[in-house]
Amino acid sequence: MSTKHSKAAEKFLQDSKMAAWHNETLWMVRAKRDKMSKEVPEWEELRNKACELKLYSNSHLEELLQEFEKNATANGAIVHWAKDADEYCAIVYEILNEHNVHHFIKSKSMLAEECGLNPFLMERGIDVVESDLGERILQLMHLEPSHIVLPAIHIKREQVGELFEKEMGTEKGNFDPTYLTHAARKNLRHLFLNAEAAMTGANFAVASTGDIVVCTNEGNADMGTSYPKLNIAAFGMEKIVPDLDALGVFTRLLARSATGQPVTTYTSHYRRPREGGEYHIIIVDNGRSTLLSKPDHIKTLNCIRCGACMNTCPVYRRSGGYSYTYFIPGPIGINLGMAHDPEKYYDNLSACSLCMSCSDVCPVKVDLAEQIYKWRQDLDGLGKANTGKKIMSGGMKFLMERPALFNAALWAAPMVNSLPRFMKYNDFDDWGKGRELPEFAKESFNEMWKKNEVQGKEESK
């Protein structure tokens, strides 16, 4: 019953040291999130409020987006609407081409990844530079992000040192993170100063003010937009929040959930064009409005892209981001992929143990595991249900509908405990490759219950 995910995960696990490091590092981030959340007495109240605000925003999208457009336009911005990825890319290119831009710098944007903006522009002769350190490392390595907040989490510092030696002429064998960060800073400073236009994504868009809000730790968004006269921002329409009071709820949750910090180093508000310049804002749909018509999955639009679900997910931590076929991995990526194209991304549904940890840590209470379970129920209707799993489920159904047969199986199960190890741990047993199989209990719960019931009756006489 191999899937695309399981095959890719098997490849990732071949480097056992790297796999263990990946698992432990992300769990450390999860532990930092737990520590930070416990320091906020009203944490659960904040989560509830954030969920309510998101549900309100998503049910009032039209009026909030129109309010945003009105206020942003009054601030001097030029607002565009894009129905899909093609239109989004075309609008960005049209703006850049109109201003004869050849050197373009941008901060991290998952929307740009979603819509394939970088290759689209580069194919048309525009040099695109990623200014986020992790994104820049991956760009130089010609790799995609494997995490939405920590894009290069799977890259070790030795690899970065070798890359910078080749690309920036750094000292051979110097893998010190501080040294490498300074080298990247020096290299990017030149690119910042020579950029002809800059672009940011948006963590939030505030309807009442027309603000674009970007949260970073490196300050690269501010650096990128400070020099060029032409700036562009783009956001998926679910990023809208009603006002600054609502924004305050989300900023208290975002950094704590994402990296275990009380707040990001920079929370920047972009409102007006630079003097003598232009500021363009692109509001993108790309399937989001379709998701509004799916009651079982509308809460997916609550997501604020903190990555907490990835940091806690035992499957993601142990299989890596590249084992998923959608560009966003982990629990939220499974759901977004299915919302985007279930025929293409159904395979990712197998990458979930339904442990519910993702739902427990989500700061905006997206019921991620429950939604994955619901998507799985749709697989047979899509003609994508795994044949082996269907046969297995049919066998379990057959067994459980026949009490005598089921009890016989329970009686016989402990015999497996005495089998030679090679019969239990072999190429047919994927589960046992990375863990010890639990032994069958010598006595079933049903048998224990009956014994206790008889004993209880005798004692009551």
mmCIF file with all atom_site columns, C-alpha atoms in Angstrom, residues 250-259 306:
data_model
loop_
_atom_site.group_PDB
_atom_site.id
_atom_site.type_symbol
_atom_site.label_atom_id
_atom_site.label_alt_id
_atom_site.label_comp_id
_atom_site.label_asym_id
_atom_site.label_entity_id
_atom_site.label_seq_id
_atom_site.pdbx_PDB_ins_code
_atom_site.Cartn_x
_atom_site.Cartn_y
_atom_site.Cartn_z
_atom_site.occupancy
_atom_site.B_iso_or_equiv
_atom_site.pdbx_formal_charge
_atom_site.auth_seq_id
_atom_site.auth_comp_id
_atom_site.auth_asym_id
_atom_site.auth_atom_id
_atom_site.pdbx_PDB_model_num
ATOM 1  C CA . PHE A 1 250 ? -3.499 37.691 15.823 1.00 0.00 ? 250 PHE A CA 1
ATOM 2  C CA . THR A 1 251 ? -0.089 39.252 16.464 1.00 0.00 ? 251 THR A CA 1
ATOM 3  C CA . ARG A 1 252 ? -0.199 37.940 20.047 1.00 0.00 ? 252 ARG A CA 1
ATOM 4  C CA . LEU A 1 253 ? -0.746 34.433 18.697 1.00 0.00 ? 253 LEU A CA 1
ATOM 5  C CA . LEU A 1 254 ? 1.390  34.369 15.557 1.00 0.00 ? 254 LEU A CA 1
ATOM 6  C CA . ALA A 1 255 ? 4.994  34.497 16.802 1.00 0.00 ? 255 ALA A CA 1
ATOM 7  C CA . ARG A 1 256 ? 4.314  32.396 19.886 1.00 0.00 ? 256 ARG A CA 1
ATOM 8  C CA . SER A 1 257 ? 2.798  29.667 17.724 1.00 0.00 ? 257 SER A CA 1
ATOM 9  C CA . ALA A 1 258 ? 5.337  29.903 14.900 1.00 0.00 ? 258 ALA A CA 1
ATOM 10 C CA . THR A 1 259 ? 8.727  30.120 16.610 1.00 0.00 ? 259 THR A CA 1
ATOM 11 C CA . CYS A 1 306 ? 2.276  29.963 11.529 1.00 0.00 ? 306 CYS A CA 1
#
